[in-house]
mmCIF file of C-alpha atoms in Angstrom:
data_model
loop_
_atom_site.group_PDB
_atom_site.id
_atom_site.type_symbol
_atom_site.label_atom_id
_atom_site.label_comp_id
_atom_site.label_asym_id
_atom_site.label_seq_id
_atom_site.Cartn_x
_atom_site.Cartn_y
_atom_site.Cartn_z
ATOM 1 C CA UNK A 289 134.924 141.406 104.859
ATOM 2 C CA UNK A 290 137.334 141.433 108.385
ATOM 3 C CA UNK A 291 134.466 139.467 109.664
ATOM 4 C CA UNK A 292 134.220 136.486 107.303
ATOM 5 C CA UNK A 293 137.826 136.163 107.414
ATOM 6 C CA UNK A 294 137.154 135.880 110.772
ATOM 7 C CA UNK A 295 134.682 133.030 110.744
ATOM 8 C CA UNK A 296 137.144 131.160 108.189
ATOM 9 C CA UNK A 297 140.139 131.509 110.462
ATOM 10 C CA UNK A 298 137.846 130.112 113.148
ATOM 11 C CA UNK A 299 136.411 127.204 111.184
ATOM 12 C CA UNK A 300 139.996 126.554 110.252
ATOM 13 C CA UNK A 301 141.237 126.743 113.721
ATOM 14 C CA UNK A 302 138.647 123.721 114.616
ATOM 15 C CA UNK A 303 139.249 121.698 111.758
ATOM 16 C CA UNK A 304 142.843 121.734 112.587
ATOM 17 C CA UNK A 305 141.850 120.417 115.744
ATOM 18 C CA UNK A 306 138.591 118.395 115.530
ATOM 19 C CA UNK A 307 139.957 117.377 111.801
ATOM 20 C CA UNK A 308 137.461 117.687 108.663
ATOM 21 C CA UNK A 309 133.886 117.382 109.091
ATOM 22 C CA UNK A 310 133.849 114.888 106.172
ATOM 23 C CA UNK A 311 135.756 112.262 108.241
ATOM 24 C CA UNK A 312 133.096 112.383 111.017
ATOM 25 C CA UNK A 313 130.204 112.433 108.529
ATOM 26 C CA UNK A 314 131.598 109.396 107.378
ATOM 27 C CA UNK A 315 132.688 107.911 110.678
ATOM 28 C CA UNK A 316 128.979 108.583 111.877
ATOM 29 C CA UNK A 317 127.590 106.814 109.092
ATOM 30 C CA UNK A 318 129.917 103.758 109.393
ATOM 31 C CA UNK A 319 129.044 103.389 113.022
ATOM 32 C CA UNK A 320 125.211 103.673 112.064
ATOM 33 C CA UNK A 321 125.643 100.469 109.457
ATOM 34 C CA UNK A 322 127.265 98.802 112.137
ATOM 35 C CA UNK A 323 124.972 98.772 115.239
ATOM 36 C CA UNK A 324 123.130 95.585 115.126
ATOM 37 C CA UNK A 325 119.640 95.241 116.526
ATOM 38 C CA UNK A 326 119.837 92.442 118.619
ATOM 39 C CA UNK A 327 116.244 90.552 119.594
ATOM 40 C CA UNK A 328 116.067 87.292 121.092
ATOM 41 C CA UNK A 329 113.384 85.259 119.369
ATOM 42 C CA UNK A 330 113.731 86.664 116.006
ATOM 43 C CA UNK A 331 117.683 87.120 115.520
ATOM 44 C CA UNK A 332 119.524 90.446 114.658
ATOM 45 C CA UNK A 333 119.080 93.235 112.335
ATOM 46 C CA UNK A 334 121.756 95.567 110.751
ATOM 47 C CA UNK A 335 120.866 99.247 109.992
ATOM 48 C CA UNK A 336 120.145 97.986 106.030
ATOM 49 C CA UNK A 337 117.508 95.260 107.270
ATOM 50 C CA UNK A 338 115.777 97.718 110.207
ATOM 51 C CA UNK A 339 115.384 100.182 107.592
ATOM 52 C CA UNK A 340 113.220 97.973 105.010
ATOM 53 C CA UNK A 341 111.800 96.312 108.020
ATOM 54 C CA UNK A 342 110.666 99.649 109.241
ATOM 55 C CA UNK A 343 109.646 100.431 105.182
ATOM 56 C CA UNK A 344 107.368 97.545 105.192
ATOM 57 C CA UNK A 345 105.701 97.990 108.367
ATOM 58 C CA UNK A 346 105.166 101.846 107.915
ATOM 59 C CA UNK A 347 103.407 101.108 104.462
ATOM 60 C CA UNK A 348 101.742 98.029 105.314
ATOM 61 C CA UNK A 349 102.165 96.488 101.472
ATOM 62 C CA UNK A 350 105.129 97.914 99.492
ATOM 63 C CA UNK A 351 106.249 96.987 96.125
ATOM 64 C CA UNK A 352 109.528 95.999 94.684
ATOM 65 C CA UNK A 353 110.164 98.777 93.642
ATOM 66 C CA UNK A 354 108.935 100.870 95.910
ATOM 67 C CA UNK A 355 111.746 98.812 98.266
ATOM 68 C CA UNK A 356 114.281 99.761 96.005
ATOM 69 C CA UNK A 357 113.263 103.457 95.872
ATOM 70 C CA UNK A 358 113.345 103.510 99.815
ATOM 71 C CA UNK A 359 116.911 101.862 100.280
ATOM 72 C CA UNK A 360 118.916 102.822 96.840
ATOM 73 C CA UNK A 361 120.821 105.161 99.725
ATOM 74 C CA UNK A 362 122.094 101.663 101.484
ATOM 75 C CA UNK A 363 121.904 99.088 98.587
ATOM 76 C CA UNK A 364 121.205 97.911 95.247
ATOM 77 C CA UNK A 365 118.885 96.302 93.384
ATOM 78 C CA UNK A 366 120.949 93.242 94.179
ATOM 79 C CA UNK A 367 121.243 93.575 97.634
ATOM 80 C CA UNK A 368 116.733 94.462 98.211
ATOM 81 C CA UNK A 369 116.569 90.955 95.994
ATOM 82 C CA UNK A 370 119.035 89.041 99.291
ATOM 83 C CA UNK A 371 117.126 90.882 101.963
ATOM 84 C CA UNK A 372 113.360 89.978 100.458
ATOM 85 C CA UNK A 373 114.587 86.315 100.774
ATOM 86 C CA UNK A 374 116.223 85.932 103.806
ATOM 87 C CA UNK A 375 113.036 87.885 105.490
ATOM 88 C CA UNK A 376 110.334 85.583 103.531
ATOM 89 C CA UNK A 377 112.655 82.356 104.219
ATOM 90 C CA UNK A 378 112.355 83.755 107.754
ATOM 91 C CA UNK A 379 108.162 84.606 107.473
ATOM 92 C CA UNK A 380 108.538 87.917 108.507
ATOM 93 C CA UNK A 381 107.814 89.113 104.520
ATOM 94 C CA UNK A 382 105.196 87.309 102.566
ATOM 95 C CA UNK A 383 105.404 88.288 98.614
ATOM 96 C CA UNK A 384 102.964 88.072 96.307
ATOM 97 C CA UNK A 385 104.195 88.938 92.670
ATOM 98 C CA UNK A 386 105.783 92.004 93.371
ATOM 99 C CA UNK A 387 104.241 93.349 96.550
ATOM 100 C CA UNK A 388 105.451 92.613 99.812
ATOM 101 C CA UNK A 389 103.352 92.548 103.029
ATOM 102 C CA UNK A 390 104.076 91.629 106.589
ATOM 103 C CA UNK A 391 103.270 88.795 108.354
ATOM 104 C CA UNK A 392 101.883 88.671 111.522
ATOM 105 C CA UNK A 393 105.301 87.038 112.472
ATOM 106 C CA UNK A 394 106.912 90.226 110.986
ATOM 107 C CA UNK A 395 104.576 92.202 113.130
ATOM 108 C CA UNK A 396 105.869 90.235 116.445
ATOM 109 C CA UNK A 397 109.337 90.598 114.962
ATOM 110 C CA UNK A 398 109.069 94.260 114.450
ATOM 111 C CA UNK A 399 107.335 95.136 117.752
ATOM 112 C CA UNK A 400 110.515 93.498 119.087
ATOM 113 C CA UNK A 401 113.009 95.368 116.790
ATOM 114 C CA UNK A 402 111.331 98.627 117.548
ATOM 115 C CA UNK A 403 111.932 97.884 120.900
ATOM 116 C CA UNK A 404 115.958 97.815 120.560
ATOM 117 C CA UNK A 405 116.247 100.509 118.524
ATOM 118 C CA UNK A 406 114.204 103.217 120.835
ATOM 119 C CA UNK A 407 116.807 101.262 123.435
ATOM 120 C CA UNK A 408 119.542 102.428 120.801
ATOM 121 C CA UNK A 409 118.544 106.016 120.076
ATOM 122 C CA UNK A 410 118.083 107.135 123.494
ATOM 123 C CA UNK A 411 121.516 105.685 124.483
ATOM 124 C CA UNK A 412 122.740 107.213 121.373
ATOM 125 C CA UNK A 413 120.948 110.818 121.935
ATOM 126 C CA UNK A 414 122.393 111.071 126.034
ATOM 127 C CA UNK A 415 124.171 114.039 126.388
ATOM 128 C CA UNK A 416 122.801 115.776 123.808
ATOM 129 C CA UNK A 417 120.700 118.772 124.043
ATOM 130 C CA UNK A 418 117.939 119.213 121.247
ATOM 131 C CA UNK A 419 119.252 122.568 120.437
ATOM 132 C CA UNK A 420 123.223 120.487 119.671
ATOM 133 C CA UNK A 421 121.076 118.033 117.621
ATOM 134 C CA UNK A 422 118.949 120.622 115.627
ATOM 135 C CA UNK A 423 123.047 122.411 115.426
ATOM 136 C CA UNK A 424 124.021 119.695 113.761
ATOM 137 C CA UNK A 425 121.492 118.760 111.299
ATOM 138 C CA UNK A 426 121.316 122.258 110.429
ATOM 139 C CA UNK A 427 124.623 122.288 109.890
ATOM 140 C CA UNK A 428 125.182 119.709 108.083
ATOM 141 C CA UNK A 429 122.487 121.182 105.596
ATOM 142 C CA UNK A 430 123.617 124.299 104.726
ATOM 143 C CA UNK A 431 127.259 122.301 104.414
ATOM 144 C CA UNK A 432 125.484 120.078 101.926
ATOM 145 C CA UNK A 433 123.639 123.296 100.391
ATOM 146 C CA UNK A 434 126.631 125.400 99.862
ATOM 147 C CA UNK A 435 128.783 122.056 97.584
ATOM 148 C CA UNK A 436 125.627 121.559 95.773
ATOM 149 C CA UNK A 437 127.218 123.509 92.848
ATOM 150 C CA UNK A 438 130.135 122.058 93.148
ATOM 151 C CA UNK A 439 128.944 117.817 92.870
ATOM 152 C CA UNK A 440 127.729 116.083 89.910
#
């Protein structure tokens, strides 16, 4: 018992100072939205248009639905019907009924978008150790396991 009362006066001891981890969760995600993915022939890409970029080009053809499966985390059904016609207005996207494929302009595009993000993640990742990472996410799990009774 002396020893969990411990481990709460400690957690509460860096909270005070670091401040609640729900403020950098949220921070961390903000930033994410916000880097852009900046290519020169094909234009830039926010974290909402990499991500069903990436989608498509991981599952070769992908449906509508399927889309809106995939991103419901970063938009609505709304927002997948904007980014399927700004990318087939661009050629990147072709759709046929429901489906969506790449184009071999897509392809180019994404080869090229790839490229900025690896650029991204390993500027992102210096300084930080695998073991801090795996910390983190493991963390941030058993954070997320422990208010699962507690959400709706």
């Amino acid at each position: 018992m002396k020893e969990k009362e411990n481990t709460i006066s400690n957690v509460v001891q860096v909270y005070e100072e670091k401040g609640p981890i729900g403020y950098w969760v949220k921070k961390a995600n903000d930033t994410f939205s916000n880097v852009i993915r900046k290519t020169g022939e094909y234009g830039d890409f926010n974290r909402l248009e990499w991500q069903f970029f990436n989608a498509i080009h991981e599952k070769e053809n992908l449906t509508m639905s399927e889309a809106a499966r995939s991103l419901d985390f970063f938009t609505d059904e709304a927002g997948i019907e904007k980014l399927v016609k700004r990318f087939e207005a661009q050629h990147l996207i072709r759709v046929h009924y429901h489906d969506i494929s790449i184009t071999e302009k897509g392809r180019q595009a994404y080869e090229e978008v790839v490229s900025v993000q690896k650029e991204i993640m390993i500027k992102a990742m210096k300084d930080i150790s695998p073991e801090a990472y795996r910390t983190s996410i493991e963390t941030l799990e058993t954070l997320l396991k422990n208010l699962r009774p507690y959400t709706v």
